[in-house]
Amino acid sequence: SEGVNTIGILDSATGNTSGNSAGGNYSIAVGYIGFKGISLFNQTGQMWNQKDTNVFHIEFLDVNSDGRDEILQSNGAGQLEVRDVSGNFIADYTPGYFVMHFSLTRWGSEPEPTHILIPSQNAANFSSHVITVLDSRGQKVTELPSPLNTKFTHAYATPVNFSAGANDFAVVVNNFGTKRSMLLIYDHQAKIVYQEVIDSFCEGINAISAKNGEQLLLGCNGRVWSYSPSSASSPIPKAQ
């Protein structure tokens, strides 16, 4: 967009802050390194800038069910903050540990992602061995064990029903620097029922319908791996 200064950008995201999805009426939030903070742009240019330190990651999510997206952002203080369409701080969703990266995920049977997945990354703190799931209002839904969490920096997830009513939850954590990932599958009691360290960088994860249940797909470095409860993973062709 015209007027966007690309120097020092750490992250950006697009969302519907107007509540009107017609005509591509979307906004772009841009987070910067240092003290430049976060800016929101629309089709005509910059709407506002709010000062902050090291805006590591940004997502858009309707947190109050008003039809308009609010802005979720992490910062250099390890906080997960929520801002309204005007850039005003409205909530702190920090789960009790330092937050850098987070992602949106579906939970249960919901068709669209309205939950927030937050891996902890402080090797000196026992609570680092967890991944927290929050709802759209910042309330903790569950806390998942993640034994090697400090070795990975990003997390993505999806619910998956390997059999009818199974209510499993699959998470892939990764590290861009080491190009390694780990797949974790949890049962409905948040217990790990499967885990695998993968010598590849994986960040795409989804579930699709299959016979008598669902199949888990994992995207890793140009390949898609398929997981089912009755067989080991096997490569399938990448969708073109």
mmCIF file with all atom_site columns, C-alpha atoms in Angstrom, residues 34-190:
data_model
loop_
_atom_site.group_PDB
_atom_site.id
_atom_site.type_symbol
_atom_site.label_atom_id
_atom_site.label_alt_id
_atom_site.label_comp_id
_atom_site.label_asym_id
_atom_site.label_entity_id
_atom_site.label_seq_id
_atom_site.pdbx_PDB_ins_code
_atom_site.Cartn_x
_atom_site.Cartn_y
_atom_site.Cartn_z
_atom_site.occupancy
_atom_site.B_iso_or_equiv
_atom_site.pdbx_formal_charge
_atom_site.auth_seq_id
_atom_site.auth_comp_id
_atom_site.auth_asym_id
_atom_site.auth_atom_id
_atom_site.pdbx_PDB_model_num
ATOM 1   C CA . GLY A 1 34  ? 12.326  -1.220  17.877 1.00 0.00 ? 34  GLY A CA 1
ATOM 2   C CA . PHE A 1 35  ? 10.049  1.524   19.196 1.00 0.00 ? 35  PHE A CA 1
ATOM 3   C CA . LYS A 1 36  ? 8.010   2.311   16.089 1.00 0.00 ? 36  LYS A CA 1
ATOM 4   C CA . GLY A 1 37  ? 5.130   0.161   17.289 1.00 0.00 ? 37  GLY A CA 1
ATOM 5   C CA . ILE A 1 38  ? 2.116   -0.818  15.198 1.00 0.00 ? 38  ILE A CA 1
ATOM 6   C CA . SER A 1 39  ? 0.279   0.970   12.377 1.00 0.00 ? 39  SER A CA 1
ATOM 7   C CA . LEU A 1 40  ? -3.059  0.370   10.669 1.00 0.00 ? 40  LEU A CA 1
ATOM 8   C CA . PHE A 1 41  ? -3.585  1.122   6.978  1.00 0.00 ? 41  PHE A CA 1
ATOM 9   C CA . ASN A 1 42  ? -6.627  1.106   4.716  1.00 0.00 ? 42  ASN A CA 1
ATOM 10  C CA . GLN A 1 43  ? -6.969  1.757   0.990  1.00 0.00 ? 43  GLN A CA 1
ATOM 11  C CA . THR A 1 44  ? -6.262  5.469   1.433  1.00 0.00 ? 44  THR A CA 1
ATOM 12  C CA . GLY A 1 45  ? -3.175  5.185   3.648  1.00 0.00 ? 45  GLY A CA 1
ATOM 13  C CA . GLN A 1 46  ? -2.177  5.119   7.305  1.00 0.00 ? 46  GLN A CA 1
ATOM 14  C CA . MET A 1 47  ? -5.066  5.428   9.755  1.00 0.00 ? 47  MET A CA 1
ATOM 15  C CA . TRP A 1 48  ? -3.010  5.470   12.960 1.00 0.00 ? 48  TRP A CA 1
ATOM 16  C CA . ASN A 1 49  ? 0.209   4.457   14.683 1.00 0.00 ? 49  ASN A CA 1
ATOM 17  C CA . GLN A 1 50  ? 0.575   3.362   18.301 1.00 0.00 ? 50  GLN A CA 1
ATOM 18  C CA . LYS A 1 51  ? 3.994   3.260   19.905 1.00 0.00 ? 51  LYS A CA 1
ATOM 19  C CA . ASP A 1 52  ? 5.188   -0.072  21.252 1.00 0.00 ? 52  ASP A CA 1
ATOM 20  C CA . THR A 1 53  ? 8.376   -2.137  21.300 1.00 0.00 ? 53  THR A CA 1
ATOM 21  C CA . ASN A 1 54  ? 9.110   -5.014  18.920 1.00 0.00 ? 54  ASN A CA 1
ATOM 22  C CA . VAL A 1 55  ? 5.676   -5.989  17.643 1.00 0.00 ? 55  VAL A CA 1
ATOM 23  C CA . PHE A 1 56  ? 6.587   -9.610  16.938 1.00 0.00 ? 56  PHE A CA 1
ATOM 24  C CA . HIS A 1 57  ? 3.277   -10.941 15.644 1.00 0.00 ? 57  HIS A CA 1
ATOM 25  C CA . ILE A 1 58  ? -0.201  -9.718  14.656 1.00 0.00 ? 58  ILE A CA 1
ATOM 26  C CA . GLU A 1 59  ? -3.546  -11.423 14.085 1.00 0.00 ? 59  GLU A CA 1
ATOM 27  C CA . PHE A 1 60  ? -7.082  -10.101 13.522 1.00 0.00 ? 60  PHE A CA 1
ATOM 28  C CA . LEU A 1 61  ? -9.986  -11.582 15.491 1.00 0.00 ? 61  LEU A CA 1
ATOM 29  C CA . ASP A 1 62  ? -13.487 -10.447 16.413 1.00 0.00 ? 62  ASP A CA 1
ATOM 30  C CA . VAL A 1 63  ? -13.152 -10.674 20.198 1.00 0.00 ? 63  VAL A CA 1
ATOM 31  C CA . ASN A 1 64  ? -16.522 -9.150  21.150 1.00 0.00 ? 64  ASN A CA 1
ATOM 32  C CA . SER A 1 65  ? -18.853 -10.577 18.465 1.00 0.00 ? 65  SER A CA 1
ATOM 33  C CA . ASP A 1 66  ? -19.669 -7.176  16.966 1.00 0.00 ? 66  ASP A CA 1
ATOM 34  C CA . GLY A 1 67  ? -18.805 -8.253  13.421 1.00 0.00 ? 67  GLY A CA 1
ATOM 35  C CA . ARG A 1 68  ? -15.598 -6.200  13.308 1.00 0.00 ? 68  ARG A CA 1
ATOM 36  C CA . ASP A 1 69  ? -12.104 -7.562  13.828 1.00 0.00 ? 69  ASP A CA 1
ATOM 37  C CA . GLU A 1 70  ? -9.944  -6.346  16.666 1.00 0.00 ? 70  GLU A CA 1
ATOM 38  C CA . ILE A 1 71  ? -6.139  -6.537  16.550 1.00 0.00 ? 71  ILE A CA 1
ATOM 39  C CA . LEU A 1 72  ? -4.094  -9.028  18.581 1.00 0.00 ? 72  LEU A CA 1
ATOM 40  C CA . GLN A 1 73  ? -0.394  -8.265  18.925 1.00 0.00 ? 73  GLN A CA 1
ATOM 41  C CA . SER A 1 74  ? 2.611   -9.456  20.924 1.00 0.00 ? 74  SER A CA 1
ATOM 42  C CA . ASN A 1 75  ? 5.393   -7.072  21.902 1.00 0.00 ? 75  ASN A CA 1
ATOM 43  C CA . GLY A 1 76  ? 8.904   -6.801  23.329 1.00 0.00 ? 76  GLY A CA 1
ATOM 44  C CA . ALA A 1 77  ? 7.597   -7.048  26.882 1.00 0.00 ? 77  ALA A CA 1
ATOM 45  C CA . GLY A 1 78  ? 6.157   -10.492 26.120 1.00 0.00 ? 78  GLY A CA 1
ATOM 46  C CA . GLN A 1 79  ? 2.567   -9.278  26.329 1.00 0.00 ? 79  GLN A CA 1
ATOM 47  C CA . LEU A 1 80  ? -0.370  -10.330 24.173 1.00 0.00 ? 80  LEU A CA 1
ATOM 48  C CA . GLU A 1 81  ? -2.442  -7.194  23.758 1.00 0.00 ? 81  GLU A CA 1
ATOM 49  C CA . VAL A 1 82  ? -5.773  -6.428  22.083 1.00 0.00 ? 82  VAL A CA 1
ATOM 50  C CA . ARG A 1 83  ? -6.445  -3.136  20.294 1.00 0.00 ? 83  ARG A CA 1
ATOM 51  C CA . ASP A 1 84  ? -9.674  -1.777  18.826 1.00 0.00 ? 84  ASP A CA 1
ATOM 52  C CA . VAL A 1 85  ? -10.108 -0.333  15.339 1.00 0.00 ? 85  VAL A CA 1
ATOM 53  C CA . SER A 1 86  ? -8.823  3.044   16.582 1.00 0.00 ? 86  SER A CA 1
ATOM 54  C CA . GLY A 1 87  ? -5.660  1.529   18.047 1.00 0.00 ? 87  GLY A CA 1
ATOM 55  C CA . ASN A 1 88  ? -6.746  1.849   21.662 1.00 0.00 ? 88  ASN A CA 1
ATOM 56  C CA . PHE A 1 89  ? -5.600  -0.831  24.096 1.00 0.00 ? 89  PHE A CA 1
ATOM 57  C CA . ILE A 1 90  ? -8.661  -2.752  25.296 1.00 0.00 ? 90  ILE A CA 1
ATOM 58  C CA . ALA A 1 91  ? -7.395  -6.010  26.841 1.00 0.00 ? 91  ALA A CA 1
ATOM 59  C CA . ASP A 1 92  ? -4.357  -7.987  27.955 1.00 0.00 ? 92  ASP A CA 1
ATOM 60  C CA . TYR A 1 93  ? -4.494  -11.678 26.985 1.00 0.00 ? 93  TYR A CA 1
ATOM 61  C CA . THR A 1 94  ? -1.015  -12.576 28.293 1.00 0.00 ? 94  THR A CA 1
ATOM 62  C CA . PRO A 1 95  ? -1.343  -16.126 29.690 1.00 0.00 ? 95  PRO A CA 1
ATOM 63  C CA . GLY A 1 96  ? 1.210   -15.788 32.502 1.00 0.00 ? 96  GLY A CA 1
ATOM 64  C CA . TYR A 1 97  ? 4.384   -16.223 30.461 1.00 0.00 ? 97  TYR A CA 1
ATOM 65  C CA . PHE A 1 98  ? 6.355   -14.363 27.789 1.00 0.00 ? 98  PHE A CA 1
ATOM 66  C CA . VAL A 1 99  ? 4.595   -14.334 24.410 1.00 0.00 ? 99  VAL A CA 1
ATOM 67  C CA . MET A 1 100 ? 6.312   -13.856 21.052 1.00 0.00 ? 100 MET A CA 1
ATOM 68  C CA . HIS A 1 101 ? 4.424   -15.909 18.490 1.00 0.00 ? 101 HIS A CA 1
ATOM 69  C CA . PHE A 1 102 ? 0.800   -17.074 18.605 1.00 0.00 ? 102 PHE A CA 1
ATOM 70  C CA . SER A 1 103 ? -1.710  -18.248 16.046 1.00 0.00 ? 103 SER A CA 1
ATOM 71  C CA . LEU A 1 104 ? -5.443  -18.635 15.554 1.00 0.00 ? 104 LEU A CA 1
ATOM 72  C CA . THR A 1 105 ? -6.986  -22.083 15.588 1.00 0.00 ? 105 THR A CA 1
ATOM 73  C CA . ARG A 1 106 ? -10.325 -23.791 15.368 1.00 0.00 ? 106 ARG A CA 1
ATOM 74  C CA . TRP A 1 107 ? -11.480 -25.544 18.518 1.00 0.00 ? 107 TRP A CA 1
ATOM 75  C CA . GLY A 1 108 ? -14.036 -28.317 18.790 1.00 0.00 ? 108 GLY A CA 1
ATOM 76  C CA . SER A 1 109 ? -16.512 -28.223 15.911 1.00 0.00 ? 109 SER A CA 1
ATOM 77  C CA . GLU A 1 110 ? -16.312 -24.519 15.088 1.00 0.00 ? 110 GLU A CA 1
ATOM 78  C CA . PRO A 1 111 ? -16.008 -23.857 11.322 1.00 0.00 ? 111 PRO A CA 1
ATOM 79  C CA . GLU A 1 112 ? -13.720 -20.814 11.604 1.00 0.00 ? 112 GLU A CA 1
ATOM 80  C CA . PRO A 1 113 ? -10.774 -20.169 13.948 1.00 0.00 ? 113 PRO A CA 1
ATOM 81  C CA . THR A 1 114 ? -11.827 -18.140 16.995 1.00 0.00 ? 114 THR A CA 1
ATOM 82  C CA . HIS A 1 115 ? -9.305  -19.492 19.501 1.00 0.00 ? 115 HIS A CA 1
ATOM 83  C CA . ILE A 1 116 ? -5.721  -18.454 20.211 1.00 0.00 ? 116 ILE A CA 1
ATOM 84  C CA . LEU A 1 117 ? -2.796  -20.895 20.442 1.00 0.00 ? 117 LEU A CA 1
ATOM 85  C CA . ILE A 1 118 ? 0.188   -19.665 22.474 1.00 0.00 ? 118 ILE A CA 1
ATOM 86  C CA . PRO A 1 119 ? 3.430   -21.634 22.960 1.00 0.00 ? 119 PRO A CA 1
ATOM 87  C CA . SER A 1 120 ? 5.658   -20.678 25.888 1.00 0.00 ? 120 SER A CA 1
ATOM 88  C CA . GLN A 1 121 ? 9.360   -20.186 25.280 1.00 0.00 ? 121 GLN A CA 1
ATOM 89  C CA . ASN A 1 122 ? 11.160  -19.478 28.562 1.00 0.00 ? 122 ASN A CA 1
ATOM 90  C CA . ALA A 1 123 ? 13.664  -22.282 29.164 1.00 0.00 ? 123 ALA A CA 1
ATOM 91  C CA . ALA A 1 124 ? 14.205  -21.199 32.792 1.00 0.00 ? 124 ALA A CA 1
ATOM 92  C CA . ASN A 1 125 ? 10.547  -21.623 33.720 1.00 0.00 ? 125 ASN A CA 1
ATOM 93  C CA . PHE A 1 126 ? 8.751   -24.945 34.114 1.00 0.00 ? 126 PHE A CA 1
ATOM 94  C CA . SER A 1 127 ? 5.591   -23.371 32.694 1.00 0.00 ? 127 SER A CA 1
ATOM 95  C CA . SER A 1 128 ? 7.474   -23.194 29.399 1.00 0.00 ? 128 SER A CA 1
ATOM 96  C CA . HIS A 1 129 ? 6.569   -26.799 28.715 1.00 0.00 ? 129 HIS A CA 1
ATOM 97  C CA . VAL A 1 130 ? 2.981   -25.878 27.862 1.00 0.00 ? 130 VAL A CA 1
ATOM 98  C CA . ILE A 1 131 ? 0.874   -24.573 25.011 1.00 0.00 ? 131 ILE A CA 1
ATOM 99  C CA . THR A 1 132 ? -2.153  -22.532 26.067 1.00 0.00 ? 132 THR A CA 1
ATOM 100 C CA . VAL A 1 133 ? -5.441  -22.264 24.193 1.00 0.00 ? 133 VAL A CA 1
ATOM 101 C CA . LEU A 1 134 ? -7.549  -19.153 24.847 1.00 0.00 ? 134 LEU A CA 1
ATOM 102 C CA . ASP A 1 135 ? -11.018 -18.312 23.588 1.00 0.00 ? 135 ASP A CA 1
ATOM 103 C CA . SER A 1 136 ? -11.730 -15.051 21.763 1.00 0.00 ? 136 SER A CA 1
ATOM 104 C CA . ARG A 1 137 ? -12.303 -13.225 25.059 1.00 0.00 ? 137 ARG A CA 1
ATOM 105 C CA . GLY A 1 138 ? -8.940  -14.270 26.481 1.00 0.00 ? 138 GLY A CA 1
ATOM 106 C CA . GLN A 1 139 ? -10.230 -16.997 28.791 1.00 0.00 ? 139 GLN A CA 1
ATOM 107 C CA . LYS A 1 140 ? -8.122  -20.142 29.125 1.00 0.00 ? 140 LYS A CA 1
ATOM 108 C CA . VAL A 1 141 ? -9.770  -23.149 27.504 1.00 0.00 ? 141 VAL A CA 1
ATOM 109 C CA . THR A 1 142 ? -6.990  -25.641 28.121 1.00 0.00 ? 142 THR A CA 1
ATOM 110 C CA . GLU A 1 143 ? -3.278  -25.991 28.757 1.00 0.00 ? 143 GLU A CA 1
ATOM 111 C CA . LEU A 1 144 ? -1.443  -28.642 26.740 1.00 0.00 ? 144 LEU A CA 1
ATOM 112 C CA . PRO A 1 145 ? 1.845   -30.298 27.735 1.00 0.00 ? 145 PRO A CA 1
ATOM 113 C CA . SER A 1 146 ? 4.703   -29.775 25.274 1.00 0.00 ? 146 SER A CA 1
ATOM 114 C CA . PRO A 1 147 ? 7.897   -31.470 26.529 1.00 0.00 ? 147 PRO A CA 1
ATOM 115 C CA . LEU A 1 148 ? 10.289  -29.901 23.991 1.00 0.00 ? 148 LEU A CA 1
ATOM 116 C CA . ASN A 1 149 ? 8.541   -26.551 23.709 1.00 0.00 ? 149 ASN A CA 1
ATOM 117 C CA . THR A 1 150 ? 11.632  -24.415 24.317 1.00 0.00 ? 150 THR A CA 1
ATOM 118 C CA . LYS A 1 151 ? 13.298  -25.888 21.226 1.00 0.00 ? 151 LYS A CA 1
ATOM 119 C CA . PHE A 1 152 ? 10.520  -24.592 18.968 1.00 0.00 ? 152 PHE A CA 1
ATOM 120 C CA . THR A 1 153 ? 9.243   -21.069 18.338 1.00 0.00 ? 153 THR A CA 1
ATOM 121 C CA . HIS A 1 154 ? 5.945   -21.281 16.445 1.00 0.00 ? 154 HIS A CA 1
ATOM 122 C CA . ALA A 1 155 ? 2.805   -23.396 16.866 1.00 0.00 ? 155 ALA A CA 1
ATOM 123 C CA . TYR A 1 156 ? -0.185  -24.144 14.626 1.00 0.00 ? 156 TYR A CA 1
ATOM 124 C CA . ALA A 1 157 ? -3.111  -26.458 15.313 1.00 0.00 ? 157 ALA A CA 1
ATOM 125 C CA . THR A 1 158 ? -6.386  -28.004 14.244 1.00 0.00 ? 158 THR A CA 1
ATOM 126 C CA . PRO A 1 159 ? -9.034  -30.219 15.821 1.00 0.00 ? 159 PRO A CA 1
ATOM 127 C CA . VAL A 1 160 ? -9.187  -33.657 14.227 1.00 0.00 ? 160 VAL A CA 1
ATOM 128 C CA . ASN A 1 161 ? -11.573 -36.571 14.661 1.00 0.00 ? 161 ASN A CA 1
ATOM 129 C CA . PHE A 1 162 ? -9.763  -39.720 13.652 1.00 0.00 ? 162 PHE A CA 1
ATOM 130 C CA . SER A 1 163 ? -12.976 -41.539 14.562 1.00 0.00 ? 163 SER A CA 1
ATOM 131 C CA . ALA A 1 164 ? -16.497 -40.302 15.221 1.00 0.00 ? 164 ALA A CA 1
ATOM 132 C CA . GLY A 1 165 ? -16.583 -38.209 18.388 1.00 0.00 ? 165 GLY A CA 1
ATOM 133 C CA . ALA A 1 166 ? -12.849 -38.622 19.097 1.00 0.00 ? 166 ALA A CA 1
ATOM 134 C CA . ASN A 1 167 ? -12.278 -34.866 19.654 1.00 0.00 ? 167 ASN A CA 1
ATOM 135 C CA . ASP A 1 168 ? -8.505  -35.035 19.210 1.00 0.00 ? 168 ASP A CA 1
ATOM 136 C CA . PHE A 1 169 ? -6.386  -31.904 18.801 1.00 0.00 ? 169 PHE A CA 1
ATOM 137 C CA . ALA A 1 170 ? -3.246  -31.781 16.653 1.00 0.00 ? 170 ALA A CA 1
ATOM 138 C CA . VAL A 1 171 ? -0.451  -29.229 17.110 1.00 0.00 ? 171 VAL A CA 1
ATOM 139 C CA . VAL A 1 172 ? 2.698   -28.750 15.056 1.00 0.00 ? 172 VAL A CA 1
ATOM 140 C CA . VAL A 1 173 ? 5.523   -26.690 16.555 1.00 0.00 ? 173 VAL A CA 1
ATOM 141 C CA . ASN A 1 174 ? 8.539   -25.625 14.513 1.00 0.00 ? 174 ASN A CA 1
ATOM 142 C CA . ASN A 1 175 ? 11.841  -23.782 14.502 1.00 0.00 ? 175 ASN A CA 1
ATOM 143 C CA . PHE A 1 176 ? 12.879  -21.931 11.346 1.00 0.00 ? 176 PHE A CA 1
ATOM 144 C CA . GLY A 1 177 ? 16.522  -21.841 12.428 1.00 0.00 ? 177 GLY A CA 1
ATOM 145 C CA . THR A 1 178 ? 16.910  -25.609 12.857 1.00 0.00 ? 178 THR A CA 1
ATOM 146 C CA . LYS A 1 179 ? 14.346  -26.493 10.156 1.00 0.00 ? 179 LYS A CA 1
ATOM 147 C CA . ARG A 1 180 ? 12.798  -29.028 12.511 1.00 0.00 ? 180 ARG A CA 1
ATOM 148 C CA . SER A 1 181 ? 9.271   -29.568 13.752 1.00 0.00 ? 181 SER A CA 1
ATOM 149 C CA . MET A 1 182 ? 7.325   -31.719 16.169 1.00 0.00 ? 182 MET A CA 1
ATOM 150 C CA . LEU A 1 183 ? 3.815   -33.063 15.765 1.00 0.00 ? 183 LEU A CA 1
ATOM 151 C CA . LEU A 1 184 ? 1.766   -33.534 18.929 1.00 0.00 ? 184 LEU A CA 1
ATOM 152 C CA . ILE A 1 185 ? -1.679  -35.125 19.028 1.00 0.00 ? 185 ILE A CA 1
ATOM 153 C CA . TYR A 1 186 ? -3.804  -34.795 22.172 1.00 0.00 ? 186 TYR A CA 1
ATOM 154 C CA . ASP A 1 187 ? -6.934  -36.642 23.222 1.00 0.00 ? 187 ASP A CA 1
ATOM 155 C CA . HIS A 1 188 ? -10.037 -34.974 24.699 1.00 0.00 ? 188 HIS A CA 1
ATOM 156 C CA . GLN A 1 189 ? -8.346  -34.965 28.137 1.00 0.00 ? 189 GLN A CA 1
ATOM 157 C CA . ALA A 1 190 ? -5.350  -32.972 26.824 1.00 0.00 ? 190 ALA A CA 1
#
